[in-house]
Coordinates of C-alpha atoms and ligand atoms in Angstrom, one line a residue:
M1029 CA 36.4 -185.0 140.1
H1030 CA 34.6 -183.2 137.3
S1031 CA 33.2 -179.7 138.0
L1032 CA 29.5 -179.0 138.3
P1033 CA 27.8 -176.8 135.7
F1034 CA 26.7 -174.4 138.5
E1035 CA 28.5 -172.6 141.3
Q1036 CA 29.1 -174.2 144.7
G1037 CA 30.4 -172.5 147.9
P1038 CA 32.9 -174.1 150.2
I1039 CA 30.7 -175.1 153.2
R1040 CA 27.3 -176.2 154.3
P1041 CA 25.9 -177.1 157.8
V1042 CA 26.4 -180.7 159.0
D1043 CA 22.6 -181.3 158.8
E1044 CA 22.6 -180.4 155.1
A1045 CA 24.7 -183.3 153.9
D1046 CA 22.0 -184.5 151.4
S1047 CA 20.7 -181.1 150.4
L1048 CA 20.8 -179.4 147.1
L1049 CA 23.2 -176.5 147.4
I1050 CA 22.5 -173.2 145.6
R1051 CA 24.9 -170.3 146.0
T1052 CA 23.2 -166.9 146.4
T1053 CA 26.2 -165.0 147.7
R1054 CA 30.0 -165.5 147.8
G1055 CA 31.8 -165.4 151.1
C1056 CA 30.7 -163.6 154.2
P1057 CA 29.7 -160.0 154.3
W1058 CA 31.2 -159.6 157.8
N1059 CA 34.3 -161.7 157.6
R1060 CA 36.0 -160.3 160.7
C1061 CA 35.4 -162.9 163.4
T1062 CA 38.8 -163.7 164.8
F1063 CA 38.1 -167.5 165.2
C1064 CA 36.9 -167.9 161.6
S1065 CA 39.0 -168.4 158.6
L1066 CA 36.3 -169.9 156.3
Y1067 CA 36.2 -167.1 153.8
E1068 CA 39.5 -165.3 154.7
D1069 CA 40.7 -165.2 151.1
M1070 CA 37.3 -164.6 149.5
K1071 CA 36.0 -161.1 148.8
F1072 CA 32.3 -161.0 149.6
S1073 CA 29.9 -160.5 146.6
L1074 CA 26.2 -160.8 145.9
R1075 CA 25.3 -162.8 142.9
S1076 CA 22.7 -161.4 140.5
V1077 CA 19.2 -163.0 140.5
A1078 CA 19.6 -163.9 136.8
E1079 CA 22.9 -165.7 137.6
I1080 CA 21.3 -167.6 140.5
K1081 CA 18.3 -168.6 138.4
Q1082 CA 20.6 -169.9 135.7
D1083 CA 22.3 -172.0 138.3
I1084 CA 18.9 -173.3 139.5
L1085 CA 18.1 -174.4 136.0
A1086 CA 21.5 -175.9 135.5
A1087 CA 21.1 -177.9 138.8
R1088 CA 17.7 -179.1 137.7
A1089 CA 19.1 -180.4 134.4
Y1090 CA 22.2 -181.9 136.1
F1091 CA 20.3 -183.8 138.8
N1092 CA 17.7 -184.9 136.2
G1093 CA 14.6 -185.1 138.3
H1094 CA 16.2 -186.1 141.6
P1095 CA 13.5 -185.4 144.2
F1096 CA 15.4 -183.2 146.6
E1097 CA 13.5 -182.4 149.8
T1098 CA 16.0 -180.0 151.2
C1099 CA 18.1 -177.1 149.8
F1100 CA 20.7 -174.9 151.5
L1101 CA 21.4 -171.5 150.2
Q1102 CA 25.2 -170.7 150.3
D1103 CA 27.4 -168.9 151.4
G1104 CA 27.5 -166.9 154.7
D1105 CA 24.3 -164.9 154.8
S1106 CA 21.5 -164.8 152.2
F1107 CA 19.7 -162.1 154.2
V1108 CA 22.0 -159.4 152.7
M1109 CA 20.1 -159.9 149.5
K1110 CA 17.3 -157.4 148.8
T1111 CA 14.0 -159.1 150.1
R1112 CA 12.4 -159.0 146.6
D1113 CA 15.5 -160.7 145.1
L1114 CA 15.6 -163.4 147.7
I1115 CA 11.9 -164.0 147.2
E1116 CA 12.4 -164.3 143.4
V1117 CA 15.2 -166.8 143.9
L1118 CA 13.0 -168.9 146.4
T1119 CA 10.1 -168.8 143.9
A1120 CA 12.3 -170.0 141.1
L1121 CA 13.8 -172.7 143.3
K1122 CA 10.5 -174.1 144.3
A1123 CA 9.3 -174.1 140.7
A1124 CA 12.3 -176.0 139.5
F1125 CA 12.4 -178.4 142.5
P1126 CA 8.7 -178.9 143.5
S1127 CA 9.6 -181.7 145.9
L1128 CA 11.5 -179.3 148.2
K1129 CA 10.1 -179.3 151.8
R1130 CA 12.8 -177.3 153.5
I1131 CA 14.9 -174.4 152.2
S1132 CA 17.5 -173.1 154.6
S1133 CA 20.3 -170.5 154.9
Y1134 CA 22.7 -169.0 157.3
G1135 CA 21.4 -165.8 158.8
R1136 CA 23.5 -163.1 160.6
A1137 CA 21.6 -161.5 163.5
Q1138 CA 22.8 -158.0 162.5
T1139 CA 21.6 -158.4 158.9
M1140 CA 18.2 -160.0 159.9
V1141 CA 17.3 -157.2 162.2
K1142 CA 17.4 -154.8 159.2
K1143 CA 14.5 -156.6 157.7
T1144 CA 11.0 -155.8 158.9
P1145 CA 8.8 -158.5 160.6
A1146 CA 6.6 -158.4 157.4
E1147 CA 9.6 -159.0 155.2
M1148 CA 10.6 -162.0 157.3
K1149 CA 7.1 -163.4 156.9
D1150 CA 7.2 -162.8 153.1
I1151 CA 10.5 -164.6 152.9
R1152 CA 9.1 -167.5 155.0
A1153 CA 6.0 -167.6 152.8
A1154 CA 8.2 -167.8 149.7
G1155 CA 9.8 -171.0 151.1
L1156 CA 12.8 -170.2 153.3
N1157 CA 11.7 -172.1 156.4
K1158 CA 14.9 -172.9 158.2
L1159 CA 17.7 -170.7 159.5
Y1160 CA 21.2 -171.5 160.8
C1161 CA 22.4 -168.7 163.1
G1162 CA 25.9 -168.5 164.5
M1163 CA 25.3 -166.7 167.8
E1164 CA 28.4 -168.5 169.2
S1165 CA 28.0 -166.8 172.6
G1166 CA 25.4 -164.8 174.5
S1167 CA 28.1 -162.7 176.2
L1168 CA 28.7 -159.3 174.8
Q1169 CA 32.2 -159.3 176.3
V1170 CA 33.0 -162.6 174.4
L1171 CA 31.3 -161.4 171.2
E1172 CA 33.2 -158.2 171.2
R1173 CA 36.5 -159.9 172.0
V1174 CA 36.2 -162.2 169.0
K1175 CA 34.8 -159.4 166.8
K1176 CA 31.6 -161.2 166.0
G1177 CA 29.8 -158.0 165.2
I1178 CA 26.5 -159.0 166.8
T1179 CA 25.1 -158.3 170.2
P1180 CA 22.9 -160.4 172.6
E1181 CA 20.1 -157.9 171.8
S1182 CA 20.3 -158.5 168.0
I1183 CA 20.5 -162.3 168.6
I1184 CA 17.3 -162.1 170.6
T1185 CA 15.5 -159.7 168.3
S1186 CA 16.4 -161.6 165.1
A1187 CA 15.5 -165.0 166.7
R1188 CA 12.1 -163.7 167.7
M1189 CA 11.5 -162.3 164.2
A1190 CA 12.4 -165.6 162.7
A1191 CA 10.2 -167.5 165.1
D1192 CA 7.3 -165.1 164.6
A1193 CA 7.6 -165.7 160.8
G1194 CA 7.4 -169.4 161.4
M1195 CA 11.0 -170.3 160.6
D1196 CA 12.7 -173.3 162.3
T1197 CA 15.9 -172.0 163.9
T1198 CA 19.2 -173.6 164.8
Q1199 CA 21.6 -171.6 167.0
F1200 CA 25.3 -172.6 167.0
I1201 CA 27.4 -172.0 170.1
I1202 CA 31.1 -172.5 170.5
L1203 CA 32.6 -174.1 173.6
G1204 CA 35.8 -172.4 174.7
L1205 CA 35.1 -169.2 172.8
G1206 CA 35.6 -167.1 175.9
G1207 CA 39.0 -168.7 176.6
T1208 CA 39.8 -169.5 180.2
E1209 CA 39.4 -165.8 181.0
L1210 CA 35.7 -165.5 180.1
S1211 CA 34.6 -169.1 180.4
E1212 CA 32.2 -168.6 183.2
V1213 CA 30.5 -165.5 181.7
H1214 CA 30.4 -167.2 178.3
A1215 CA 28.5 -170.2 179.8
R1216 CA 26.2 -168.2 181.9
E1217 CA 25.3 -165.5 179.3
T1218 CA 24.9 -168.1 176.5
A1219 CA 22.5 -170.0 178.7
R1220 CA 20.6 -166.7 179.5
V1221 CA 20.2 -165.8 175.8
L1222 CA 19.3 -169.3 174.8
S1223 CA 16.7 -169.5 177.6
I1224 CA 15.1 -166.3 176.2
V1225 CA 15.3 -167.4 172.5
N1226 CA 14.3 -171.1 173.0
P1227 CA 15.6 -172.0 169.5
D1228 CA 14.3 -175.2 167.9
H1229 CA 17.8 -176.6 167.8
I1230 CA 21.1 -175.8 169.7
R1231 CA 24.2 -177.1 168.0
V1232 CA 27.5 -177.2 169.8
L1233 CA 30.9 -176.7 168.3
T1234 CA 34.2 -176.8 170.1
I1235 CA 36.9 -174.1 169.6
G1236 CA 39.9 -174.8 167.5
V1237 CA 42.4 -172.1 166.7
K1238 CA 43.6 -172.1 163.1
P1239 CA 47.2 -171.0 162.6
G1240 CA 47.3 -167.5 161.2
S1241 CA 43.8 -166.6 162.4
G1242 CA 42.9 -163.6 164.4
L1243 CA 42.4 -165.8 167.4
D1244 CA 45.8 -167.3 166.9
R1245 CA 47.3 -163.7 167.1
Q1246 CA 45.2 -163.0 170.2
M1247 CA 46.6 -166.1 171.8
A1248 CA 50.2 -165.1 170.9
E1249 CA 49.5 -161.7 172.5
K1250 CA 48.1 -163.4 175.6
E1251 CA 44.7 -161.9 175.1
F1252 CA 43.1 -165.3 174.8
T1253 CA 44.0 -168.5 176.6
L1254 CA 42.8 -171.8 175.1
P1255 CA 40.8 -173.8 177.7
S1256 CA 41.7 -177.5 178.1
E1257 CA 39.3 -180.2 176.9
T1258 CA 38.2 -180.8 180.5
Q1259 CA 37.7 -177.1 181.2
M1260 CA 35.4 -177.0 178.1
I1261 CA 33.3 -179.9 179.4
A1262 CA 33.0 -178.1 182.8
E1263 CA 32.0 -175.0 180.8
Q1264 CA 29.3 -177.0 179.0
R1265 CA 28.1 -178.4 182.3
L1266 CA 27.6 -174.8 183.6
L1267 CA 25.8 -173.9 180.5
L1268 CA 23.4 -176.8 180.7
E1269 CA 22.8 -176.2 184.4
N1270 CA 21.7 -172.6 183.6
L1271 CA 19.4 -173.4 180.6
T1272 CA 15.9 -172.9 181.8
G1273 CA 12.4 -173.1 180.3
I1274 CA 13.5 -174.3 176.8
T1275 CA 12.2 -177.0 174.6
S1276 CA 15.1 -177.1 172.2
H1277 CA 16.9 -180.1 170.8
Y1278 CA 20.5 -179.8 172.0
A1279 CA 23.3 -181.7 170.3
N1280 CA 27.1 -182.0 170.3
H1281 CA 27.1 -183.1 166.6
H1282 CA 30.3 -182.0 165.0
S1283 CA 33.3 -184.3 164.8
V1284 CA 35.2 -181.5 166.7
D1285 CA 33.0 -182.1 169.8
L1286 CA 34.4 -184.4 172.5
L1287 CA 31.2 -186.0 173.8
L1288 CA 28.9 -186.7 170.9
E1289 CA 26.5 -188.5 173.1
V1290 CA 25.5 -185.3 174.8
R1291 CA 22.4 -184.8 172.7
G1292 CA 18.8 -184.8 173.6
T1293 CA 15.6 -182.7 174.0
F1294 CA 14.9 -180.2 176.7
P1295 CA 13.6 -180.3 179.3
Q1296 CA 13.2 -184.1 179.6
D1297 CA 16.8 -185.0 178.7
R1298 CA 18.5 -182.3 180.7
E1299 CA 19.5 -184.5 183.7
R1300 CA 20.7 -187.3 181.4
L1301 CA 23.0 -184.9 179.5
I1302 CA 24.4 -183.4 182.7
A1303 CA 25.0 -186.9 184.0
I1304 CA 27.1 -187.7 180.9
L1305 CA 29.2 -184.6 181.4
D1306 CA 29.6 -185.6 185.1
R1307 CA 30.7 -189.1 184.2
F1308 CA 33.5 -187.6 182.1
L1309 CA 34.4 -185.1 184.8
S1310 CA 34.6 -187.7 187.5
L1311 CA 37.0 -189.9 185.5
D1312 CA 40.5 -190.0 187.1
P1313 CA 42.9 -187.8 185.1
E1314 CA 44.7 -190.7 183.4
T1315 CA 41.5 -192.2 182.1
R1316 CA 40.3 -188.7 180.9
I1317 CA 43.5 -188.4 178.9
H1318 CA 43.0 -191.9 177.6
F1319 CA 39.4 -191.1 176.5
I1320 CA 40.3 -187.8 174.9
L1321 CA 43.1 -189.2 172.9
G1322 CA 41.0 -192.2 171.8
R1323 CA 38.2 -189.8 170.8
R1324 CA 40.5 -187.4 169.0
L1325 CA 42.1 -190.3 167.1
G1326 CA 38.7 -191.5 166.0
Y1327 CA 38.6 -194.8 168.1
Y1328 CA 35.9 -193.6 170.5
R1329 CA 32.6 -191.8 170.0
S1330 CA 31.2 -192.3 173.5
L1331 CA 32.5 -193.0 176.9
S1332 CA 31.4 -196.6 176.9
D1333 CA 33.5 -197.2 173.8
M1334 CA 36.4 -197.5 176.2
D1335 CA 35.0 -201.0 177.0
N1336 CA 36.2 -202.2 173.7
S1337 CA 39.4 -204.0 174.9
F1338 CA 41.0 -204.0 171.5
H1339 CA 40.7 -200.3 171.0
H1340 CA 41.5 -199.6 174.6
R1341 CA 44.8 -201.4 174.3
F1342 CA 45.7 -199.6 171.1
V1343 CA 44.8 -196.2 172.5
E1344 CA 46.7 -196.8 175.7
E1345 CA 49.8 -197.7 173.7
Q1346 CA 49.6 -194.3 172.0
V1347 CA 49.1 -192.6 175.4
Q1348 CA 52.2 -194.2 176.7
K1349 CA 54.2 -193.3 173.7
I1350 CA 53.2 -189.6 174.2
R1351 CA 54.0 -189.8 177.9
Q1352 CA 57.6 -190.8 177.0
T1353 CA 58.1 -188.2 174.3
H1354 CA 55.9 -185.3 175.2
P1355 CA 54.7 -185.8 178.8
D1356 CA 53.3 -182.2 178.9
G1357 CA 52.1 -182.1 175.4
F1358 CA 48.7 -183.8 175.6
E1359 CA 46.5 -180.6 175.4
Q1360 CA 48.5 -179.4 172.4
I1361 CA 48.1 -182.7 170.7
F1362 CA 44.4 -182.8 171.4
H1363 CA 44.0 -179.3 170.0
D1364 CA 46.0 -180.2 166.8
L1365 CA 43.9 -183.3 166.3
R1366 CA 40.7 -181.3 166.8
C1367 CA 41.8 -178.7 164.3
R1368 CA 42.2 -181.3 161.6
V1369 CA 38.4 -181.7 161.4
I1370 CA 37.4 -178.0 161.2
Ligands
LIG2710 S1 31.9 -166.8 161.8 FE1 30.3 -166.4 160.3 S2 30.0 -164.1 160.4 FE2 32.0 -164.6 161.4 S3 33.5 -164.4 159.7 FE3 32.9 -166.6 159.8 S4 31.2 -166.8 158.3 FE4 31.4 -164.6 158.8

């Protein structure tokens, strides 16, 4: 593949698949979360406004009038930029791509709270109208244990500032992040904070522990115990049960999530979503293993996909093979398969 005449970072949110990607910073200014190895080998740096503007012009020439409607600013946190620099970049971006309707970025709570409400409004007025925030958990205990470097208070304050400025906000949460030890507090506190924040979108991710990551070391030292797939669905049920007064769109939307069909809008879809989780939890253990393996191997997306007799037969053959060779190894296999997609 030929390289682009402008710089690109390594990742973008799932919802930004068709977006123009413009890199404002390299890496993550925090880079200490034990569950994250996205930027582990990358030193954080700000890019100069001149350099970013050059990239915007290069992108405009390269895409030759393509009418992008969405743009995502990479990498980990554009809010570390000085407000006037960020506004200059946004202004240049809108001038070069007048068809843009949405410009988005990741935003760290701890960085955003350093801006004033007036600065947030100016940034919004310059064009940044969507934020992706990795709150991951609403529990201080969980956030501290995974060294996230943010607090429930900063999550709430930054989310309010963004909402007051008129930005659309997505909050990411991670199932299983509390391990088995803190699963309940993780679910309850995450529900509490989300119920206060009422983000426009809640996006679910499921924990996967990368070899060599900080969380992997915490696991080896018995500080963190990975929950099973079923425990994480039970955790999600507790979370949904405790979400109150919100109007968010809630979605399991990443290929790492087990039950992709658990997506809908609160409050009207709440009971339907809980019913899907209950349907999974009420399966007999053998069928649950069958479904999880089929899902992790990519044959199933929803529970009713088990009705496909051709796929069912194939998946069941794989289940039986594993039973013969690794009868106690299913959870490890599920986790290994999950880690392939993160
Ligand atoms: S999870 Fe986000 S804040 Fe934490 S290290 Fe990764 S990119 Fe940085």
